[in-house]
XYZ file of C-alpha atoms in Angstrom:
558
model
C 28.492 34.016 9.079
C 30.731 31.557 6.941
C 31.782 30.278 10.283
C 28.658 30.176 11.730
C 27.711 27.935 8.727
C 30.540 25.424 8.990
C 30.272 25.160 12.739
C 26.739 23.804 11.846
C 27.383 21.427 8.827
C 30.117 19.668 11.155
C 27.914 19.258 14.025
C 25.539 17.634 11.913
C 27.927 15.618 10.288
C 29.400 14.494 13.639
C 25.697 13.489 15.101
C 25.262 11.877 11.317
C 28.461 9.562 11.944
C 27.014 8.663 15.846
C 23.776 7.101 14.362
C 25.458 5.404 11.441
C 27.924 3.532 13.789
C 25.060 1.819 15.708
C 23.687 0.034 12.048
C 26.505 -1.777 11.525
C 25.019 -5.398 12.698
C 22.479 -4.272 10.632
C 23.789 -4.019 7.073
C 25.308 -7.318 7.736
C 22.089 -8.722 7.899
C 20.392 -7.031 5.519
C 23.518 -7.915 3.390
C 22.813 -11.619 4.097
C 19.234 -11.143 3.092
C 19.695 -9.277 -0.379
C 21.519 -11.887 -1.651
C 19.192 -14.729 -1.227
C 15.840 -12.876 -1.335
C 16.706 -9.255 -3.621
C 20.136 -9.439 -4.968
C 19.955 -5.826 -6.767
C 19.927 -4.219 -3.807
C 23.314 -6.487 -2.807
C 26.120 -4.210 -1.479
C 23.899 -1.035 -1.470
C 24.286 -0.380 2.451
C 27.838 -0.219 2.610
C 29.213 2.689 0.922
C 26.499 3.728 -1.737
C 27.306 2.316 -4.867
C 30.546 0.836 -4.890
C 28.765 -1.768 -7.862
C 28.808 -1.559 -10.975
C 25.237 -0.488 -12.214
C 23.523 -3.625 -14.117
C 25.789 -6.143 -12.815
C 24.675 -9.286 -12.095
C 24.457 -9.927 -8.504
C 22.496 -13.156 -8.411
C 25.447 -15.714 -8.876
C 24.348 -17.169 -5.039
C 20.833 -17.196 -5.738
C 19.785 -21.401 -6.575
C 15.853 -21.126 -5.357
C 13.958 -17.908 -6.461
C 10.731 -18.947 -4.003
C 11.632 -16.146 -1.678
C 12.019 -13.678 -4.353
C 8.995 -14.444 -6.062
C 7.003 -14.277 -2.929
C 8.241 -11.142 -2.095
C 6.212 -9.262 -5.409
C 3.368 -11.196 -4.652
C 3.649 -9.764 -0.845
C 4.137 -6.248 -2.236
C 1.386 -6.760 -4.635
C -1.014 -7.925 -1.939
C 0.205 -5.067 0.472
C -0.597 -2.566 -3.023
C -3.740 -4.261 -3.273
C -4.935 -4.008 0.417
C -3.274 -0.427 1.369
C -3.206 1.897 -0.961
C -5.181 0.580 -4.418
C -4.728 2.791 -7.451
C -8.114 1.964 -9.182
C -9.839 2.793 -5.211
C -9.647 5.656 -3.011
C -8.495 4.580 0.256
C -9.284 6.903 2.812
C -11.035 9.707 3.641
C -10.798 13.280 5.507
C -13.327 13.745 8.247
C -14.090 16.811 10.895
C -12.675 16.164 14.454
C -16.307 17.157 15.664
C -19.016 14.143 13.797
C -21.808 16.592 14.198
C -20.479 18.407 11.075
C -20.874 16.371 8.640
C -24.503 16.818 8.878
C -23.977 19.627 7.391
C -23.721 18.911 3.761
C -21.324 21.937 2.481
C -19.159 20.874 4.896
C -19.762 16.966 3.821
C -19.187 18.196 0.216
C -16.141 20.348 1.440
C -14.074 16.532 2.859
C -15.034 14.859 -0.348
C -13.788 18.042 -2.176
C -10.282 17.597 -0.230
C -10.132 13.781 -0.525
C -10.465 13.656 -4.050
C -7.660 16.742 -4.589
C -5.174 14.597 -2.589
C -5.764 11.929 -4.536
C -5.806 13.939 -8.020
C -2.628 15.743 -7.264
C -1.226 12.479 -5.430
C -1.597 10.339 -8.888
C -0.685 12.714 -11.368
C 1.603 11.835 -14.298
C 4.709 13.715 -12.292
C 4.354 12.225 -8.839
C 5.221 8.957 -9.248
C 3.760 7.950 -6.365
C 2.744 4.419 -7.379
C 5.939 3.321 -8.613
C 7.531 4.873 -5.065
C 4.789 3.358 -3.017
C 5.689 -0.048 -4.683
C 9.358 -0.223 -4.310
C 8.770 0.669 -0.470
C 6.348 -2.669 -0.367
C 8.922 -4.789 -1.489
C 11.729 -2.924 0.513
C 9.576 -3.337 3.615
C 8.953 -7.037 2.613
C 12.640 -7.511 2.374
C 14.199 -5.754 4.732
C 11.269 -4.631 7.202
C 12.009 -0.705 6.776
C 11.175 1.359 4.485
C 10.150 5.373 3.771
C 8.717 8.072 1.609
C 10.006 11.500 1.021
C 7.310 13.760 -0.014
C 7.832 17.247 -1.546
C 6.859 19.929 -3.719
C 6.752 19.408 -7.010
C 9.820 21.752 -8.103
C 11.052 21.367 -11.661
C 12.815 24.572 -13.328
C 11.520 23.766 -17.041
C 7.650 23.691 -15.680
C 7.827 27.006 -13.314
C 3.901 27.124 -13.447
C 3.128 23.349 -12.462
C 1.957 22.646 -8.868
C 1.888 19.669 -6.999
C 3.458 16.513 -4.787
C 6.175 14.268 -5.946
C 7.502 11.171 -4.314
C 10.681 9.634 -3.663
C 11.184 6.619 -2.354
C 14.633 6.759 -0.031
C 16.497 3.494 -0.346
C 17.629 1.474 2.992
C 21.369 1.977 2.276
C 20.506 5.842 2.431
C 18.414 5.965 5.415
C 19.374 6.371 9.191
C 16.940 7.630 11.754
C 15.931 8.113 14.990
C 12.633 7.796 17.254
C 11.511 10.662 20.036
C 10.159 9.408 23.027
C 6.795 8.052 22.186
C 8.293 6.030 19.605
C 7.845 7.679 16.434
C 10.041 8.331 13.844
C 11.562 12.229 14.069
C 14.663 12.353 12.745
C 15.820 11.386 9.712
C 19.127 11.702 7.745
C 19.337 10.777 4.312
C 23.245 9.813 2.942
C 22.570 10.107 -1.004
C 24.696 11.324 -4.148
C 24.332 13.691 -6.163
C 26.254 15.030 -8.810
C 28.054 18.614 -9.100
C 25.159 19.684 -11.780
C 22.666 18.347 -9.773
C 23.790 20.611 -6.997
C 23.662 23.916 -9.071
C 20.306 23.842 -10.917
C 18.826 23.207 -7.403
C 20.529 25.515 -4.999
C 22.601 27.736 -7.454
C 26.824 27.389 -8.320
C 27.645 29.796 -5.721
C 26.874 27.519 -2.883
C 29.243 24.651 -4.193
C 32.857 25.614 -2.201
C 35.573 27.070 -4.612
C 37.255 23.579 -5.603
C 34.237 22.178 -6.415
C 32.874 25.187 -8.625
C 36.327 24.687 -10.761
C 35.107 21.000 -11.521
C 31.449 22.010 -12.887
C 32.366 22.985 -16.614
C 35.298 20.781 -16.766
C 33.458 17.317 -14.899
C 29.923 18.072 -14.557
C 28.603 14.665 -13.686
C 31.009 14.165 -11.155
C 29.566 12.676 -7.847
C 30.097 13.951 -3.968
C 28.259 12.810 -1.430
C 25.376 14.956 0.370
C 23.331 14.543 3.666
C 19.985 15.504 4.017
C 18.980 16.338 8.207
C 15.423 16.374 9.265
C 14.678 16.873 12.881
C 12.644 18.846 15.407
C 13.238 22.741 15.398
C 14.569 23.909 18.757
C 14.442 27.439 17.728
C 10.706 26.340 16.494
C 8.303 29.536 16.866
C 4.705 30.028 15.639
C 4.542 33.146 15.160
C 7.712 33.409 12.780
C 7.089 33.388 8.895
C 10.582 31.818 8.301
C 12.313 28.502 8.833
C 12.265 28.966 12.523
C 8.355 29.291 12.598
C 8.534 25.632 11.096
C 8.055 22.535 13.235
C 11.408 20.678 11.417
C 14.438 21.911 10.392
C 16.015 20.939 7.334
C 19.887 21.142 6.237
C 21.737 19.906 2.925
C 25.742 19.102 3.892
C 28.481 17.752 1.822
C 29.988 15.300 3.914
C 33.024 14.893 2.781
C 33.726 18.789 3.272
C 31.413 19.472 5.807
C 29.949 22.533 4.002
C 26.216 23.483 4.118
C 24.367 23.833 1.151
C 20.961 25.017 2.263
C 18.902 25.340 5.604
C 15.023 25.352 5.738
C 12.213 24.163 7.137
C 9.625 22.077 7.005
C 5.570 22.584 8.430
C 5.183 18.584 9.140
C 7.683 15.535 8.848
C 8.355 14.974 5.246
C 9.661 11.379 5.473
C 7.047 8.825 6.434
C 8.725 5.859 7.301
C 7.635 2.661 8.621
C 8.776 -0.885 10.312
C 6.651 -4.288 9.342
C 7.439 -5.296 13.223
C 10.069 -4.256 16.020
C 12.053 -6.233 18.486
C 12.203 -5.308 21.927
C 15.036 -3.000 22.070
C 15.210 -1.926 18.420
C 15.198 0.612 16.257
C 14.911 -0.752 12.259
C 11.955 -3.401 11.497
C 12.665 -6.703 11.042
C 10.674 -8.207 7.488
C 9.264 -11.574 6.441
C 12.045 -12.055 4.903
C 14.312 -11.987 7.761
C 11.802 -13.813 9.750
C 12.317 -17.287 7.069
C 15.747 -16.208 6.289
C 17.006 -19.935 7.671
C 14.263 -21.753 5.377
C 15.196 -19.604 2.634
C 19.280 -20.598 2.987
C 18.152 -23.794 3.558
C 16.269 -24.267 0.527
C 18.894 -22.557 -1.638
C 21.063 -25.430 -0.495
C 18.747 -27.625 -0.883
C 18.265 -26.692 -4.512
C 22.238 -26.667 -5.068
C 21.665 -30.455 -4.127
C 18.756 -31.575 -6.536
C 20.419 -29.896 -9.440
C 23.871 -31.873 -8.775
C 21.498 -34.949 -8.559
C 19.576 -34.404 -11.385
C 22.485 -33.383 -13.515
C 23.530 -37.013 -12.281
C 20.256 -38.724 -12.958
C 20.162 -37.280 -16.723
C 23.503 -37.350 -17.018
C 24.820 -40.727 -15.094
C 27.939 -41.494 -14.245
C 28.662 -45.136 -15.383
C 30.090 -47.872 -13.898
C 32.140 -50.590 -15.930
C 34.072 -53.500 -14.209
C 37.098 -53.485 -16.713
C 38.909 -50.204 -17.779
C 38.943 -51.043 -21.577
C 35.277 -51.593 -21.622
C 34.625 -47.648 -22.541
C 37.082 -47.286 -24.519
C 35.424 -47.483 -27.585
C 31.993 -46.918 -25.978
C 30.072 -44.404 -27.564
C 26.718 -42.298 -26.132
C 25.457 -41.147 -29.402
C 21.907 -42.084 -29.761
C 21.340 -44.880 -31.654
C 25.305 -46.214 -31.180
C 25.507 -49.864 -30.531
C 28.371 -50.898 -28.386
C 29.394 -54.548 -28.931
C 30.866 -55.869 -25.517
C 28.548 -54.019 -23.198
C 27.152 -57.217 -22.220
C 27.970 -60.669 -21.126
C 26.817 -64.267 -22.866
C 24.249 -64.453 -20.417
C 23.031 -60.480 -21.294
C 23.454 -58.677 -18.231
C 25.045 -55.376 -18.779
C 28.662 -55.105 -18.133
C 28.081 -51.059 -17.542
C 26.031 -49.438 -14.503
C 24.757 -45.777 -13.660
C 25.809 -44.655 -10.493
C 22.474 -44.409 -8.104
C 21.674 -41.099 -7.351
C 19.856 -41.411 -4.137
C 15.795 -40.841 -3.410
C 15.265 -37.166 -5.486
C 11.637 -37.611 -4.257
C 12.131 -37.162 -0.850
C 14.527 -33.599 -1.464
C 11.652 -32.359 -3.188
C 9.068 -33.088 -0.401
C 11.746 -31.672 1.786
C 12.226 -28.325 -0.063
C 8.268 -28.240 -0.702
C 8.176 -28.022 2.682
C 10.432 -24.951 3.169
C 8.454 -23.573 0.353
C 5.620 -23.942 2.515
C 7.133 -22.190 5.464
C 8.352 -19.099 2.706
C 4.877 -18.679 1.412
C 3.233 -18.300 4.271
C 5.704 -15.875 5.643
C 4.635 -13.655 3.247
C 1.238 -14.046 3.383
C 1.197 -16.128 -0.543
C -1.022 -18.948 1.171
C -3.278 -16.536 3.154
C -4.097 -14.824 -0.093
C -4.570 -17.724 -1.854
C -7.238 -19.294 0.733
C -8.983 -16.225 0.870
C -9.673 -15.772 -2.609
C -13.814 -14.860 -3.271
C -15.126 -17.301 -6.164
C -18.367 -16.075 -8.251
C -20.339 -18.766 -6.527
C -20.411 -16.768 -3.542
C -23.379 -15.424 -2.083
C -23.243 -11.465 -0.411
C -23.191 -13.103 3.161
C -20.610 -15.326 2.047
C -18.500 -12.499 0.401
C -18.966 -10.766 3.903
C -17.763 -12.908 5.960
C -14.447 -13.572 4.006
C -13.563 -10.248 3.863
C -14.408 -10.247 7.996
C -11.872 -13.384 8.546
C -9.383 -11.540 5.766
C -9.477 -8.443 7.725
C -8.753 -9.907 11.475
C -5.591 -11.962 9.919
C -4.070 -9.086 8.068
C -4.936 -5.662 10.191
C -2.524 -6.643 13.016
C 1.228 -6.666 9.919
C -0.679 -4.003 7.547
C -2.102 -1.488 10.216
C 1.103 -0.798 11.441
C 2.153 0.510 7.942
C -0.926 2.990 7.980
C -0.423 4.761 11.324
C 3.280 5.072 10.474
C 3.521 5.620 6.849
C 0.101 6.705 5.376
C -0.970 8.770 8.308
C 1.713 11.403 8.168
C 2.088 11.345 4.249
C -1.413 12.461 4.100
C -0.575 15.220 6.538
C 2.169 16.524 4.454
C -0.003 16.154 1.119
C -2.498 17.914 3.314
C -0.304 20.964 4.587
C 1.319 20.945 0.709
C -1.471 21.507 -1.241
C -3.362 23.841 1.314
C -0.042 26.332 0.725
C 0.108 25.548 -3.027
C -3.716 27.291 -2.853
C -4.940 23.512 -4.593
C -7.429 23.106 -1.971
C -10.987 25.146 -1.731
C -11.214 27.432 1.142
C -12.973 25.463 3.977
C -16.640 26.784 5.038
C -17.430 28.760 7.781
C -17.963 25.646 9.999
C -14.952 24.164 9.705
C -12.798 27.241 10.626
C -15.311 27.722 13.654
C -13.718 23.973 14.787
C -10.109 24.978 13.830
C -9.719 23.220 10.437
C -9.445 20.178 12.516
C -9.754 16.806 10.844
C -9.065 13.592 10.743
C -7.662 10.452 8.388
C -10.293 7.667 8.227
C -9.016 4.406 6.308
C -11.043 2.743 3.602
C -8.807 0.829 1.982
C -10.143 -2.841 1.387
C -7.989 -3.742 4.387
C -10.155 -1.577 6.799
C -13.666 -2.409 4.929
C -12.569 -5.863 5.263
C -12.081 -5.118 9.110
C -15.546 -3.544 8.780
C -17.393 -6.128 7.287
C -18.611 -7.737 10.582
C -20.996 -4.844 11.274
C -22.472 -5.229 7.524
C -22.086 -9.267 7.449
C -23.878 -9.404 10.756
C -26.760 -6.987 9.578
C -27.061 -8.801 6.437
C -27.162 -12.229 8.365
C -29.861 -11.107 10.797
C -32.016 -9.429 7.553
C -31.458 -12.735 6.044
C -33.317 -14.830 9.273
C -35.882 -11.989 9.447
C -37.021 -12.606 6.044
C -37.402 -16.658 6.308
C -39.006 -15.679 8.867
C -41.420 -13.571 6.962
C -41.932 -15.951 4.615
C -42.602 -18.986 6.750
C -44.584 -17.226 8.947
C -46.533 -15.138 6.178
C -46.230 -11.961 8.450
C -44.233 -8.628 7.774
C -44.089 -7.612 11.261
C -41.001 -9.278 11.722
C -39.278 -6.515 9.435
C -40.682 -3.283 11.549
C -37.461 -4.012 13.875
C -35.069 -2.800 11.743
C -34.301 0.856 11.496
C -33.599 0.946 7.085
C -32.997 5.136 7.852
C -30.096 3.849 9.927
C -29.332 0.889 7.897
C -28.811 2.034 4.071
C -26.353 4.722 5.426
C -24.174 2.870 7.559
C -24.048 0.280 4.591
C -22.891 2.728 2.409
C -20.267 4.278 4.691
C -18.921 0.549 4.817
C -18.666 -0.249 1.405
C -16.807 3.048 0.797
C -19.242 4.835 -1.138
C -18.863 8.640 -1.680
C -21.141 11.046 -0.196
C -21.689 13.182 -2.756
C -23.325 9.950 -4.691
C -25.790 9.570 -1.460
C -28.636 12.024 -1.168
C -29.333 13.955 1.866
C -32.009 13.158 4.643
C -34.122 16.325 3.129
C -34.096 14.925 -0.090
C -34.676 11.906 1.077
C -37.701 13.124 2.410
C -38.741 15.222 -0.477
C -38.990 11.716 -3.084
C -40.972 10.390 -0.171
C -43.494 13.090 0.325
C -43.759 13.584 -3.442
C -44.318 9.242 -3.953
C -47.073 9.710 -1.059
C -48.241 12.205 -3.185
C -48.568 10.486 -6.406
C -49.600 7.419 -4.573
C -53.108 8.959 -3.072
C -53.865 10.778 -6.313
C -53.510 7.099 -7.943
C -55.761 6.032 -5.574
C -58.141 8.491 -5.981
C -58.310 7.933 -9.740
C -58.646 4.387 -9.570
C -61.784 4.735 -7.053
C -63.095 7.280 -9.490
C -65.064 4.751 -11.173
C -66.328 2.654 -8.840
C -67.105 5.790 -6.772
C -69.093 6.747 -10.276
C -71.255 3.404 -10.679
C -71.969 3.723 -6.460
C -73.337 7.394 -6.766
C -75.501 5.692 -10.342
C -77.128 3.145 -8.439
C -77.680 4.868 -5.478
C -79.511 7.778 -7.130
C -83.952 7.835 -7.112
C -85.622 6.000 -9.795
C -88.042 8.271 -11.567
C -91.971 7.976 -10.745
C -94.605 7.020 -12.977
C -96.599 9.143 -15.277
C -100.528 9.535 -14.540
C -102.442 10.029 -17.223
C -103.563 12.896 -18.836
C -99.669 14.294 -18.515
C -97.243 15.189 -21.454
C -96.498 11.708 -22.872
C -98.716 9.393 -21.381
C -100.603 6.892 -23.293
């Protein structure tokens, strides 16, 4: 069995070390790019911390443009993808038909907001993780998630998801056939006390186990294998009725620490855009990477120049002429001029500073828009907006950014909200689905509302808005209503709503809907009926006989 075990931790090893020696070219450029753009991630992708933590790495670093464009890009990418004061998608049934049902309506909005209770809750960490893949993708153009069970020893009874996000030097992985990311290996340290509270002492190997009392923080380097289960079978209830198999190796030794399983893929990982050809994404960063040396250099240059305009070297005609020449402020140097009072000492020129400005303004420029800076700044709404207006900048926001930030939700978001999904169902955290929904086989589906997608949206509501808009200057140029019959507000109101991302359970049903209706029809023809009441009263008055006159001789007459 032993045998069995170490036969397995060196194959995976061995198929570890095949997919490592094909990234070579590619820590060299990533290398190239962390020190101009993200120097504290400098030297990560080589051997895994062969720094020294908190050193400064930023000694080649003149221009911080690209660096500072970089948080603003993962701020905006934050900000359009996965907001924390906003929920950003939604879980709907395969079939449409069912959400007519309103249990099953209330059932989604049930699920959506548990994912996103459990998914921001104070020991996930998913924000900060979600972040430092934004500006690792903005970097570098890769990036990825691990998502787990919440598992800490000192809180046995808490439940949950927590987040990890898996730096580039520790990431290698490969693609299946259609392209998508199914194996993963993860090259991370960890150290010998690390290893025992999470899988026990008796699984470290005998030389190892001698360290842990004596060196406890000592550090040995582990891989972590996820890839498709060929033994995979459904109807097993142990790690080979799981989709994904999972193994923890020492590398060094080759030893296996664990073996497992997983029910879906737990690393989502994503690629801002591919070349033909390759496997890792290729980031704004590295698309500029030539303005950004360029303007580094350029910088180098205007602060030897300036140094030199502040500072000036001077130019005197005669050696002895500075001998006793002092640049105290306030000094006055007797000599330094001729009878006729022309100076006798000149600053070196310094050339035209103006135009390396303009020139590194211009690879600014190029920088900024790389990362989307400029875009954000153009499309900023102002309060003197109208709706329409509002509308249709969100429209022209959407169609620039959907084709860069779509590609992070189909290959990130998408299968992290599976695994939340399949998490939180096992944890018990989720209701029990209705009837309806197991008749369909629990199918469902991920349905974006982020302000990306409503932006992407906003045509359908800017275009009913617009043609409301022309309807009513019609109406009131023309005096007649009719021109409002053509629009279908039962229709309207909803689809509105289900743009702007409001919840369900805030929108009342069609019954109900009908109910206020019937009752306002109600209490409008009593209304009417009391305020005819009256005039009914003075009609039925007038209209009754006048009485006859009295003849004599009868009770009362004169």
């Amino acid at each position: 069995m032993a045998a069995d075990r170490d036969d397995i931790a060196a194959e995976l090893v061995r198929e570890f070390d095949q997919i490592a020696s094909k990234r070579g070219i590619w820590e060299k450029h990533w290398e190239e790019t962390a020190l101009k753009v993200l120097p504290y991630y400098s030297t990560s992708f080589y051997s895994q911390g062969n720094t020294v933590p908190g050193q400064k790495r930023n000694q080649e670093q003149y221009d911080v443009t690209a660096n500072a464009a970089l948080w603003k890009f993962a701020a905006a990418m934050e900000s359009m993808l996965t907001p924390a004061n906003g929920k950003w998608h939604r879980l709907r049934p395969v079939q449409k038909e069912l959400m007519k049902i309103r249990r099953v309506a209330l059932w989604f909005d049930q699920v959506n907001d548990a994912l996103f209770h459990y998914r921001y809750s104070p020991h996930s960490a998913f924000q900060a993780n979600q972040h430092d893949g934004y500006v690792s993708i903005g970097a570098f153009g890769t990036t990825a998630l691990f998502c787990d069970e919440f598992n800490d020893p000192t809180q046995p009874g808490v439940k949950g998801l927590r987040y990890r996000h898996v730096h580039l030097g520790e990431l290698f992985f490969a693609t299946n056939f259609q392209g998508q990311v199914d194996k993963v290996f993860r090259r991370f340290k960890m150290t010998l006390r690390q290893i025992a509270q999470k899988w026990g002492e008796d699984k470290l190997p005998e030389n190892l186990r001698g360290q842990l009392s004596q060196s406890p923080e000592n550090e040995v380097f582990v891989l972590h294998i996820v890839k498709p289960n060929g033994e995979f079978d459904p109807m097993r209830l142990d790690a080979k009725g799981k989709r994904f198999s999972s193994h923890y190796v020492l590398k060094d030794m080759k030893k296996l620490l664990h073996a497992g399983g997983y029910r879906c893929f737990p690393y989502a990982t994503s690629r801002y855009i591919t070349a033909p050809g390759e496997l890792y994404g290729r980031s704004p960063a590295m698309n500029v990477l030539p303005s950004i040396q360029v303007l580094n250099e350029e910088k180098k240059v205007i602060l030897k120049q300036g140094h030199r305009a502040v500072d000036p070297v001077l130019l005197a005609h005669d050696d002895g002429i500075l001998d006793g020449f002092s640049l105290k402020p306030g000094a006055t140097n007797y000599g330094a001029v001729n009878g006729d009072g022309r100076p006798l000492v000149h600053t070196l020129p310094t050339g035209n500073m103006q135009i390396g400005k303009e020139l590194m303004d211009d690879e600014r420029a190029v920088i900024n828009d790389a990362f989307l800076v400029t875009l954000f700044q153009i499309l900023v709404e102002t309060p003197q907006m109208t709706a329409t207006e509002v509308l249709e900048r969100a429209r022209e926001k959407g169609a620039l950014l959907s084709p860069t930030m779509g590609r992070f939700q189909s290959e990130s978001i998408g299968p992290m909200i599976q695994r939340e999904f399949d998490i939180l169902m096992w944890q018990g955290l989720i209701p029990p689905p209705p009837p309806e929904v197991m008749e369909a086989g629990a199918a469902y589906k991920v349905e974006y509302d982020a302000p990306l997608n409503r932006a992407m949206r906003a045509d359908e509501a800017s275009g009913i808005m617009r043609t409301a808009q022309y309807a009513a200057e019609i109406v009131g140029q023309t005096q007649d209503p009719s021109a409002m019959d053509w629009f279908d507000w039962d229709t309207i109101i909803p689809e509105l709503a289900d743009i702007s991302g409001a919840p369900f359970r805030f929108m009342r049903s069609p019954e109900a809907v009908a109910q206020i209706r019937q009752g306002r029809q109600s209490q409008q023809t009593t209304q009417e009926v009391t305020n005819a009441l009256p005039g009914m009263a003075a009609m039925m008055k007038s209209a009754a006989p006048q009485g006859t006159a009295q003849t004599p001789g009868q009770p009362g007459a004169q």
